[in-house]
PDB file of C-alpha atoms and ligand atoms in Angstrom:
ATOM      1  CA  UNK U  30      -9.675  -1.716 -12.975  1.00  0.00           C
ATOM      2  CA  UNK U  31      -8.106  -4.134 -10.532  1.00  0.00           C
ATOM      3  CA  UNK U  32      -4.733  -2.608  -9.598  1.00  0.00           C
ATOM      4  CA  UNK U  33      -2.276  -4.387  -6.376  1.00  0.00           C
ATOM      5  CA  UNK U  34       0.399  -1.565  -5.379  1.00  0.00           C
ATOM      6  CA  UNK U  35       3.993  -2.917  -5.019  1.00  0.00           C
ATOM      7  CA  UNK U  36       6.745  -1.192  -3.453  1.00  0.00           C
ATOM      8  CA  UNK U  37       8.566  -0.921  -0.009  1.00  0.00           C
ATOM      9  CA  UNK U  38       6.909   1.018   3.244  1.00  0.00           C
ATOM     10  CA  UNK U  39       7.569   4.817   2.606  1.00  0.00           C
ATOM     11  CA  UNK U  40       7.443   4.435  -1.234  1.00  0.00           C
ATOM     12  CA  UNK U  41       4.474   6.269  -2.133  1.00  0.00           C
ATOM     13  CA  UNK U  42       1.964   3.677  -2.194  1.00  0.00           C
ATOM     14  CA  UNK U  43      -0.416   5.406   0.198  1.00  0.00           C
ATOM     15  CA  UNK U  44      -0.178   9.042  -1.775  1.00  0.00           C
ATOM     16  CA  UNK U  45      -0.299   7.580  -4.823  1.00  0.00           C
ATOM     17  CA  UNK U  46      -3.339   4.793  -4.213  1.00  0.00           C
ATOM     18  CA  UNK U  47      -5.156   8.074  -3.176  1.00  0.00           C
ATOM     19  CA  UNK U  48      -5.387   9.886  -6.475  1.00  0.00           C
ATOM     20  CA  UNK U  49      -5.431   6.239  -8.209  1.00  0.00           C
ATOM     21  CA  UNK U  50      -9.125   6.344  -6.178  1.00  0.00           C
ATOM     22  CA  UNK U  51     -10.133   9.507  -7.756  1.00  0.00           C
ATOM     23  CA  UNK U  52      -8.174   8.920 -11.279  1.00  0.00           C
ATOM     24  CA  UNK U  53     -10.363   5.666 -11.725  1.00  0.00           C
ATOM     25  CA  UNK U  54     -13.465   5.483  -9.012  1.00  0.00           C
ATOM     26  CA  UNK U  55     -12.320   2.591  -7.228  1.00  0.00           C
ATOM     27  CA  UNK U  56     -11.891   2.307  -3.221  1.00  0.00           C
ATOM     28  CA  UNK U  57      -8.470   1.673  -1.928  1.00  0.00           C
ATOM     29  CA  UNK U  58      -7.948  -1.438   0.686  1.00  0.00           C
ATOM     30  CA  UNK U  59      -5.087  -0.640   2.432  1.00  0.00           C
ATOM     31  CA  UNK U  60      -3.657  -3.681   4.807  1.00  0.00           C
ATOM     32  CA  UNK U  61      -2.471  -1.805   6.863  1.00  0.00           C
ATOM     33  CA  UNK U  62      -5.072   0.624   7.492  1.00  0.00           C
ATOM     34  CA  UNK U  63      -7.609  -2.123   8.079  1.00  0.00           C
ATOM     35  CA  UNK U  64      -5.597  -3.537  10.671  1.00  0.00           C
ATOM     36  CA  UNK U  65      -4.731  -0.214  12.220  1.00  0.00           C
ATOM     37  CA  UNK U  66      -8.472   0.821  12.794  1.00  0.00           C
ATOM     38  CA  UNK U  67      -8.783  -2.806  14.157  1.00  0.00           C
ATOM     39  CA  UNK U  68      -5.944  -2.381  16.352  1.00  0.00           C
ATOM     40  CA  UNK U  69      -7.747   1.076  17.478  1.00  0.00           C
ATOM     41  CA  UNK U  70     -11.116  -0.796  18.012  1.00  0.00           C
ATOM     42  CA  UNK U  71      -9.621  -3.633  20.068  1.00  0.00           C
ATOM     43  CA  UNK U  72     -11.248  -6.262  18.330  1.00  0.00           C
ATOM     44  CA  UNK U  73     -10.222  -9.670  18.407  1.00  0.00           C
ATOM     45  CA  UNK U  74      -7.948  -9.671  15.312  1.00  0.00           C
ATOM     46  CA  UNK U  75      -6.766  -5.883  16.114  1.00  0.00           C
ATOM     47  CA  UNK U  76      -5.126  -7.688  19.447  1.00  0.00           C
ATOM     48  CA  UNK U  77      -3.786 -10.668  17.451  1.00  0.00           C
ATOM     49  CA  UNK U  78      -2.266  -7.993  14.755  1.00  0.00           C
ATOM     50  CA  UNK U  79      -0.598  -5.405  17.572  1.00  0.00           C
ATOM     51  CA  UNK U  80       2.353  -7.212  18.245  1.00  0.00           C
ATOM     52  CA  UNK U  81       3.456  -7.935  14.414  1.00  0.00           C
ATOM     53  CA  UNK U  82       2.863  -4.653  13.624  1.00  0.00           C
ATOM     54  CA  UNK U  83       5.049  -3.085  16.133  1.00  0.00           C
ATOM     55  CA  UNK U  84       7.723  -5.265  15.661  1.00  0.00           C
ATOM     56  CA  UNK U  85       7.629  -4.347  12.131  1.00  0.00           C
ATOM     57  CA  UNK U  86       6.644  -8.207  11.290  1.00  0.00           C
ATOM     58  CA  UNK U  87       4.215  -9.344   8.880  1.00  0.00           C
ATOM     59  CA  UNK U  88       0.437 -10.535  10.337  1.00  0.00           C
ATOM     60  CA  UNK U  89       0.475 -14.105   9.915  1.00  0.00           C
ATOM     61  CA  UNK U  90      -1.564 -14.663   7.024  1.00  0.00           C
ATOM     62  CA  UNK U  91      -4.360 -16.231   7.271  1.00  0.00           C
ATOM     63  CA  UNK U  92      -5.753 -13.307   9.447  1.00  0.00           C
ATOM     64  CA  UNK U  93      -4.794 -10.997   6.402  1.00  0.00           C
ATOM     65  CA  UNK U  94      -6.252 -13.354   3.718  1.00  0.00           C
ATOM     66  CA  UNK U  95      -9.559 -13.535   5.955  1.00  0.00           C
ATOM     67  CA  UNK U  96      -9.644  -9.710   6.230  1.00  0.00           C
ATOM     68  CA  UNK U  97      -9.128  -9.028   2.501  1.00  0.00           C
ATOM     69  CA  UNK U  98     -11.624 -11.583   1.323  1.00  0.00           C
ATOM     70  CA  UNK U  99     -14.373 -10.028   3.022  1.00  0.00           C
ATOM     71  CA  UNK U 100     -13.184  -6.611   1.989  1.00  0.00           C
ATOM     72  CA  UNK U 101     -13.054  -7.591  -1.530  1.00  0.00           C
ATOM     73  CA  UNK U 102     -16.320  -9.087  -1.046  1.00  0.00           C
ATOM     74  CA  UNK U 103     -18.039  -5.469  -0.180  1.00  0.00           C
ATOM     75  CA  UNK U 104     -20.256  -3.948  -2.748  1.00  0.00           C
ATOM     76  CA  UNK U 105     -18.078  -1.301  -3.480  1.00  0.00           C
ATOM     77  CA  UNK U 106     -14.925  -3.760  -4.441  1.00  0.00           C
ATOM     78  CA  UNK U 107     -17.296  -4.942  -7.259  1.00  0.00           C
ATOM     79  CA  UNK U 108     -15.608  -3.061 -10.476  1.00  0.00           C
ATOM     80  CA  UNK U 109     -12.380  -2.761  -9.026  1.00  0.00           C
ATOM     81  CA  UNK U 110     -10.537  -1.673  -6.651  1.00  0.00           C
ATOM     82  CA  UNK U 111      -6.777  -0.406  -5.680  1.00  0.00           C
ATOM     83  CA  UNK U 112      -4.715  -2.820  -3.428  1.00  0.00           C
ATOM     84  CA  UNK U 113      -2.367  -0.911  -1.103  1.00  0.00           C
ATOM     85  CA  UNK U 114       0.154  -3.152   1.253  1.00  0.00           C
ATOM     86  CA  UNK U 115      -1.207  -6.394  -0.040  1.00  0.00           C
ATOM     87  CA  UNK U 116       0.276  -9.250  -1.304  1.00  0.00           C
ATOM     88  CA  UNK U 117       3.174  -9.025   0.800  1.00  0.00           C
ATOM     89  CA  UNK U 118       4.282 -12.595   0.447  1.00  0.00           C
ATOM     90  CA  UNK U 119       4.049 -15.191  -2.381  1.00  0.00           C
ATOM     91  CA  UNK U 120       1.320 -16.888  -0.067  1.00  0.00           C
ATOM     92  CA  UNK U 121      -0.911 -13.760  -0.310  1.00  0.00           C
ATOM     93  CA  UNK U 122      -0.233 -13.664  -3.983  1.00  0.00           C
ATOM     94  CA  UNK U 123      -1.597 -16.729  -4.888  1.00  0.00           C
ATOM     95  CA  UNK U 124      -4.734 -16.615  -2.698  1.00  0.00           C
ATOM     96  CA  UNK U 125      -5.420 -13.277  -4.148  1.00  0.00           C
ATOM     97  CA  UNK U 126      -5.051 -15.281  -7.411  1.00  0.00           C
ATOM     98  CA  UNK U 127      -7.215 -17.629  -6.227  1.00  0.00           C
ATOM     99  CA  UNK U 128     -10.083 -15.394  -5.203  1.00  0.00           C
ATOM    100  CA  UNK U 129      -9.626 -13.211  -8.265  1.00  0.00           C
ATOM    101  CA  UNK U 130     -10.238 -16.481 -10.726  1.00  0.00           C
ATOM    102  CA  UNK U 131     -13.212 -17.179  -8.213  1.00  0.00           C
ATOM    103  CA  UNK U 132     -15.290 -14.104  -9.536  1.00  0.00           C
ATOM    104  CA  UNK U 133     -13.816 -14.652 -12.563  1.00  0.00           C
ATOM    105  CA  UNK U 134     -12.244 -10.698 -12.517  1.00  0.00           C
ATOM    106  CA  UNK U 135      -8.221 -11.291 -13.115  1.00  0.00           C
ATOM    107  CA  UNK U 136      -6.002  -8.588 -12.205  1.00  0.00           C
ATOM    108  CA  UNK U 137      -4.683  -5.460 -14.605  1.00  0.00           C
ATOM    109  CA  UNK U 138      -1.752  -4.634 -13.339  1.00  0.00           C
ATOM    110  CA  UNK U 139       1.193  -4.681 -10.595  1.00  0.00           C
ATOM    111  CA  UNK U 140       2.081  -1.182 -10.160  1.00  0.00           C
ATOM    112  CA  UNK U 141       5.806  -1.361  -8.471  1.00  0.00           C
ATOM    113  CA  UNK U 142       7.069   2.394  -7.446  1.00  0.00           C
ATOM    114  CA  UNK U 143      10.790   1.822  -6.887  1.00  0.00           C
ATOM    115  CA  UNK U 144      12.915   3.950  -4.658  1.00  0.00           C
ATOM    116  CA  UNK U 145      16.226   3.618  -2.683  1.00  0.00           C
ATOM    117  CA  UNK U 146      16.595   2.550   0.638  1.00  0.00           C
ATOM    118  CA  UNK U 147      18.021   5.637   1.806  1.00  0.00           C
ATOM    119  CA  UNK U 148      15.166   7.983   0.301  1.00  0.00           C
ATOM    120  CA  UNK U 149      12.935   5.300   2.616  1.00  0.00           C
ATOM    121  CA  UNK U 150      14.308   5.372   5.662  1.00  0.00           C
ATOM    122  CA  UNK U 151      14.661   9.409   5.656  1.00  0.00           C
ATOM    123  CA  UNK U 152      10.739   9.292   4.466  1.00  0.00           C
ATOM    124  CA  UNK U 153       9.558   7.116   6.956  1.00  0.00           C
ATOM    125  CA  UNK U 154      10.945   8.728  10.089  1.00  0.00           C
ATOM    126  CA  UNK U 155       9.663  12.178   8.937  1.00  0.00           C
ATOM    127  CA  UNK U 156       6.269  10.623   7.984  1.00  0.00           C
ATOM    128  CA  UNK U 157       3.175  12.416   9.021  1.00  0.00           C
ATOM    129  CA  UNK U 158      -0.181  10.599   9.039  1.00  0.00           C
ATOM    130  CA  UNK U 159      -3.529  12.306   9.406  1.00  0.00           C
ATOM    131  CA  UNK U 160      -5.420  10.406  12.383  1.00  0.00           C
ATOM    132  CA  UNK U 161      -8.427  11.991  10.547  1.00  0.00           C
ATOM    133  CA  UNK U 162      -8.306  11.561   6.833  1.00  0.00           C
ATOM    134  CA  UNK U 163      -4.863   9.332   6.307  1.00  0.00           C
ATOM    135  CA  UNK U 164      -3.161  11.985   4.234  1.00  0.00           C
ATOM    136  CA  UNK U 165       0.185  11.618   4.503  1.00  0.00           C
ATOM    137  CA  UNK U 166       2.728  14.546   4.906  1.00  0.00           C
ATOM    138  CA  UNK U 167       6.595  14.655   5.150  1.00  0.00           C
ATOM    139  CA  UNK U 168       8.327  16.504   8.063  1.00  0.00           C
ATOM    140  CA  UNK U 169      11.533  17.392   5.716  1.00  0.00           C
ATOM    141  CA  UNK U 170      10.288  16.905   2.531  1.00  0.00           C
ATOM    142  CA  UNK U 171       6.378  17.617   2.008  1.00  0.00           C
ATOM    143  CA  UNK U 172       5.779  19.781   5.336  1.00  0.00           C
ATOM    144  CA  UNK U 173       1.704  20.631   5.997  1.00  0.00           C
ATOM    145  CA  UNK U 174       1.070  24.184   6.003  1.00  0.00           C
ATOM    146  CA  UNK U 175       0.315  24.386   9.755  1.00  0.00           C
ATOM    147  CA  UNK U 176       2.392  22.498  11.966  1.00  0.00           C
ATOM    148  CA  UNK U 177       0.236  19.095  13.165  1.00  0.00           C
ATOM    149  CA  UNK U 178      -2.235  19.764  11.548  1.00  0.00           C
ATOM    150  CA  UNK U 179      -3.851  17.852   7.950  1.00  0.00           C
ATOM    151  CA  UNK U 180      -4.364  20.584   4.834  1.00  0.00           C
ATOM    152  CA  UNK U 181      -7.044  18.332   3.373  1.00  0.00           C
ATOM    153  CA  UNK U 182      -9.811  18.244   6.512  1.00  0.00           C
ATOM    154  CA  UNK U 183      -7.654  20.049   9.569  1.00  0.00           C
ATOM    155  CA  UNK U 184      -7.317  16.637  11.579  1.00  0.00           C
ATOM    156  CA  UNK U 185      -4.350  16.281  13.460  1.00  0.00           C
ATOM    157  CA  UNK U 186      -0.980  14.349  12.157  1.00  0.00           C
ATOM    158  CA  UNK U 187       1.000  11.780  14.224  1.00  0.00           C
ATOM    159  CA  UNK U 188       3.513   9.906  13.483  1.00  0.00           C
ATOM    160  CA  UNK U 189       2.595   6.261  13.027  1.00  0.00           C
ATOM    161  CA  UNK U 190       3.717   3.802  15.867  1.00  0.00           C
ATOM    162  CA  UNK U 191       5.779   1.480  13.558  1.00  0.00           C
ATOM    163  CA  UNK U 192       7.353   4.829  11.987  1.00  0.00           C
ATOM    164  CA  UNK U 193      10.503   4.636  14.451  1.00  0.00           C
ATOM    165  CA  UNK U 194      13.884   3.628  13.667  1.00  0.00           C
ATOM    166  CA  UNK U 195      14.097   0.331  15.184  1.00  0.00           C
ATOM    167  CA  UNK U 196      10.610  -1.016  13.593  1.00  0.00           C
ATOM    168  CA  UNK U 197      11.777   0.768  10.635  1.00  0.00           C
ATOM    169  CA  UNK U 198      14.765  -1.265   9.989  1.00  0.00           C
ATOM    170  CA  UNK U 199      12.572  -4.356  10.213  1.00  0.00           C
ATOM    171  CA  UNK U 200       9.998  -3.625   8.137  1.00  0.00           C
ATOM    172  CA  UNK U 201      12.441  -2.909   4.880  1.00  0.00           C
ATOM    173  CA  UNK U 202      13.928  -6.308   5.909  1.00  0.00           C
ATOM    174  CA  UNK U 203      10.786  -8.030   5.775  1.00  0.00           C
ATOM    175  CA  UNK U 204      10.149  -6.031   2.579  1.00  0.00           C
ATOM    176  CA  UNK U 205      13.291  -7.305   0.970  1.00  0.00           C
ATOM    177  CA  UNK U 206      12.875 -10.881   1.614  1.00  0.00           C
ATOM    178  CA  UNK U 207       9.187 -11.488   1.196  1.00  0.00           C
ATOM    179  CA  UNK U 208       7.678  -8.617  -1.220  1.00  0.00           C
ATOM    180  CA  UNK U 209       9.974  -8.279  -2.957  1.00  0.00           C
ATOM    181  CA  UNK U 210       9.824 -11.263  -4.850  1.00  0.00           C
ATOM    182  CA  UNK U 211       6.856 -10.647  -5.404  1.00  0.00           C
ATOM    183  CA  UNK U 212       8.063  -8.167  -8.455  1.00  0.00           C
ATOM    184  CA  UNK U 213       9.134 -11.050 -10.442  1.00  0.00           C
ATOM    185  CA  UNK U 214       6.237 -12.854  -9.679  1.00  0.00           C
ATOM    186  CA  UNK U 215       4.109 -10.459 -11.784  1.00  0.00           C
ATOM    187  CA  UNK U 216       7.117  -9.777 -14.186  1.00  0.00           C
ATOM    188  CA  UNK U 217       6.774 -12.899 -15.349  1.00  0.00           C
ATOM    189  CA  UNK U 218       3.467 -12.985 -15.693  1.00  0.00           C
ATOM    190  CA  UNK U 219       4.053  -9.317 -18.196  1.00  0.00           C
ATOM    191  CA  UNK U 220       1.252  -7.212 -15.265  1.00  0.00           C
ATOM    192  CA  UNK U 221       4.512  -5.226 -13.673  1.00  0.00           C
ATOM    193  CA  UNK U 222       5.042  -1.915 -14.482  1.00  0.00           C
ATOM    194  CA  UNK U 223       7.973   0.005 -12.713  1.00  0.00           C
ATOM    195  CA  UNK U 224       7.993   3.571 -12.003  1.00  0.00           C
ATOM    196  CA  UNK U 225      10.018   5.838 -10.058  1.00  0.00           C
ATOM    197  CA  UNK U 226       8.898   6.997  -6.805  1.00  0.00           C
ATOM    198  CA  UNK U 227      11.833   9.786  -6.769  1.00  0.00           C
ATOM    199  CA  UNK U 228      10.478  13.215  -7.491  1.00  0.00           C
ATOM    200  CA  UNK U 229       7.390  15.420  -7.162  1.00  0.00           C
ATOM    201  CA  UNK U 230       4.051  13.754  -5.976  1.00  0.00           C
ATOM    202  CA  UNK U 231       2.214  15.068  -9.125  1.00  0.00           C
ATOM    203  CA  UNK U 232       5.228  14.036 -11.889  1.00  0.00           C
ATOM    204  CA  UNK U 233       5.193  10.090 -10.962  1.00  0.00           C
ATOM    205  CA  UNK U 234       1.191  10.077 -10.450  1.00  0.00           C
ATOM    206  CA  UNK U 235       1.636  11.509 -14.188  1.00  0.00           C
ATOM    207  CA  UNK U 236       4.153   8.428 -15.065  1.00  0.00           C
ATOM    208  CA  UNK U 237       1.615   6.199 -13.185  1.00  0.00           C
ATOM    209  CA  UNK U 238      -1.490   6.733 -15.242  1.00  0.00           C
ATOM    210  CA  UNK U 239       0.169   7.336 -18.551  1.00  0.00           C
ATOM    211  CA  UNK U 240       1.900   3.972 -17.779  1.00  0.00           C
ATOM    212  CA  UNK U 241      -1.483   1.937 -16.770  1.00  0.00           C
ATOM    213  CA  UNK U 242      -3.741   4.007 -19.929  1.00  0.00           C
ATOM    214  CA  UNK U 243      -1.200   2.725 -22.381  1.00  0.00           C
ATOM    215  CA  UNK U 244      -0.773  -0.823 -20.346  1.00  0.00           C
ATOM    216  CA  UNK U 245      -4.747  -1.035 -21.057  1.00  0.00           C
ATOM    217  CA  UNK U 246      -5.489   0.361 -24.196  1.00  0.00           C
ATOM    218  CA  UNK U 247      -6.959   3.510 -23.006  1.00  0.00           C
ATOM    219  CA  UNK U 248      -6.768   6.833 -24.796  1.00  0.00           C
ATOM    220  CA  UNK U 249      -5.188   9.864 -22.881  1.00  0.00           C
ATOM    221  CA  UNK U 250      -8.582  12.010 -21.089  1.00  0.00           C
TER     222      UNK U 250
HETATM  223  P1  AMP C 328       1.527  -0.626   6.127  1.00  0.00           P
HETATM  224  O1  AMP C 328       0.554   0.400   6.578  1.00  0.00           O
HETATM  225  O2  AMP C 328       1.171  -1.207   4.786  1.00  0.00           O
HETATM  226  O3  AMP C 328       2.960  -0.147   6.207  1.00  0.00           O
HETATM  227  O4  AMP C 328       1.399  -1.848   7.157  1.00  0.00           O
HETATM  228  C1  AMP C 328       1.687  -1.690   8.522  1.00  0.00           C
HETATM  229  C2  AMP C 328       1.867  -3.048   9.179  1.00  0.00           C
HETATM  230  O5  AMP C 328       0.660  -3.799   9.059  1.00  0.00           O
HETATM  231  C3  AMP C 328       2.940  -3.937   8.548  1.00  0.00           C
HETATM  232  O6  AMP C 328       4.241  -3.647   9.037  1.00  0.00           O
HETATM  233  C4  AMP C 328       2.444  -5.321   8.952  1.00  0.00           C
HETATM  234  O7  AMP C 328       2.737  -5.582  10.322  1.00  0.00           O
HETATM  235  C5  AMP C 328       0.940  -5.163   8.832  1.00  0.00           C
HETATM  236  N1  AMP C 328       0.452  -5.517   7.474  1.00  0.00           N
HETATM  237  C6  AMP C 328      -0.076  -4.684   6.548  1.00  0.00           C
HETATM  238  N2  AMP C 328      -0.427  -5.341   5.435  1.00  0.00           N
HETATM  239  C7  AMP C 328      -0.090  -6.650   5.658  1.00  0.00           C
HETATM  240  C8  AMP C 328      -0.185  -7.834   4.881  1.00  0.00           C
HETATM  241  N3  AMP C 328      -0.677  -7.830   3.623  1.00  0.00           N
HETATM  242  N4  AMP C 328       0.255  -8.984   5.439  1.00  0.00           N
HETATM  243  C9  AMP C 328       0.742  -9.025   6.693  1.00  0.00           C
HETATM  244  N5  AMP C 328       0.873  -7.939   7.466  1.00  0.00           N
HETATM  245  C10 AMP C 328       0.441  -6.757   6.969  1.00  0.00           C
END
C-alpha cells in the first residue's frame, strides 16, 4: 500500500497518516519530521534546512529528494509506506515517480484532505505537538487532558517553531502555488481521492479508509 498524503499544513495529514500506520502496517515518512529531528541533531542538512523552515519556505529540493530516497530505501519502506508532507512541488512528484518505476512498486493512491483556509490558520496557531511521540493536539479544538502534557505517552507539547502567524501565512502561500497543483497532477492520472478534513478525527479517518478499500478492491474488515 503506497499512499502520498496531499493537503495544506494544518489539514490533518499528520493525525490521519498516524492511524493510516496502524489501519495498514506501513511506517509514515513525514518531510517534515525528518528534517525537524535533523534540525534538532545539527547535522549538516538540519543547518542547510533551518532557515527554509522558519521562513515557512520549501527546502530546496534536492536535499529533500536525497533524504526521501534513502528513507524509502530502508527495510521497513519495502511493502509500503504512507507519505506525509511530500511531494510538495511538481519536481518532487516526478522524482518520486521516478524512484517508484525504479523498484518497479507504482503508487495507490493520492489521498487529498481538503479544508478551508480559515479552519487552517485557526488550527495551526492552536497546534500542539508532542516533543515525545508527535501526537498532535489542538489548543481550541482537540485540547489534551492535562494541560502540556501528550495523552498517548505523557511527553510534553510545544508548539512548533513555524506554527506562528507570520510563518504561517507563508507556508499556505507556498502551499497554494506549488502543492497544490499537485492535486491535478494525480487527478489526471484517476489516484486522487478527496475527502473532507472538516469534522471529528474518527468520522473522516472512517471516509479515508472506506474511500482507499473501495479505490483498491478491498472488502470492508
Ligand atoms: P511540515 O511538517 O510538513 O509542515 O513541514 C515543515 C517544513 O519543513 C516546511 O514548511 C518546509 O520548510 C519543510 N519541508 C517539509 N517537507 C518538505 C518537502 N517535501 N519539500 C521541501 N520542504 C519541506
Amino acid at each position: 500500500m503506497r499512499i502520498v498524503l496531499l493537503g495544506a499544513p494544518g489539514s490533518g495529514k499528520g493525525t490521519q497518516g498516524k492511524r493510516l500506520v496502524e489501519r495498514y502496517a506501513i511506517p509514515q515518512i513525514a518531510t517534515g519530521d525528518l528534517l525537524r529531528s535533523a534540525v534538532a541533531d545539527d547535522t549538516p542538512l538540519g543547518r542547510e534546512a533551518k532557515g527554509y523552515m522558519n521562513a515557512g519556505q520549501l527546502v530546496p529540493d534536492e536535499v529533500v529528494l536525497g533524504m526521501i530516497r534513502e528513507r524509502l530505501a530502508a527495510a521497513d519502506a519495502a511493502d509500503g509506506f504512507v507519505l506525509d508532507g511530500f511531494p510538495r512541488n511538481r519536481t518532487q512528484a516526478e522524482a518520486l515517480d521516478d524512484m517508484l518505476r525504479e523498484v518497479g512498486q507504482p503508487l495507490d493512491v493520492a489521498l487529498l484532505i481538503d479544508v478551508d483556509i480559515e479552519t487552517l490558520k485557526k488550527r495551526l496557531l492552536g497546534r500542539l505537538t508532542c516533543t515525545r511521540c508527535g501526537a498532535v493536539f489542538n489548543a481550541f479544538t482537540n485540547a489534551p487532558q492535562a494541560e502540556g502534557i501528550c495523552d498517548y505517552c505523557g511527553g510534553e507539547l510545544q508548539h512548533r517553531a513555524d506554527d506562528n502567524e507570520d510563518t504561517i501565512s507563508a507556508r499556505l502561500e507556498v502551499y497554494d502555488a506549488q502543492t497544490k497543483p499537485l492535486v491535478e497532477y494525480y487527478a489526471d492520472r484517476g489516484e486522487l481521492i478527496r475527502v473532507s478534513g472538516i469534522g471529528e478525527i474518527d468520522g473522516i479517518f472512517d471516509i479515508i479508509v472506506t474511500d482507499i478499500d473501495a479505490r483498491l478492491g478491498r472488502g470492508a474488515g
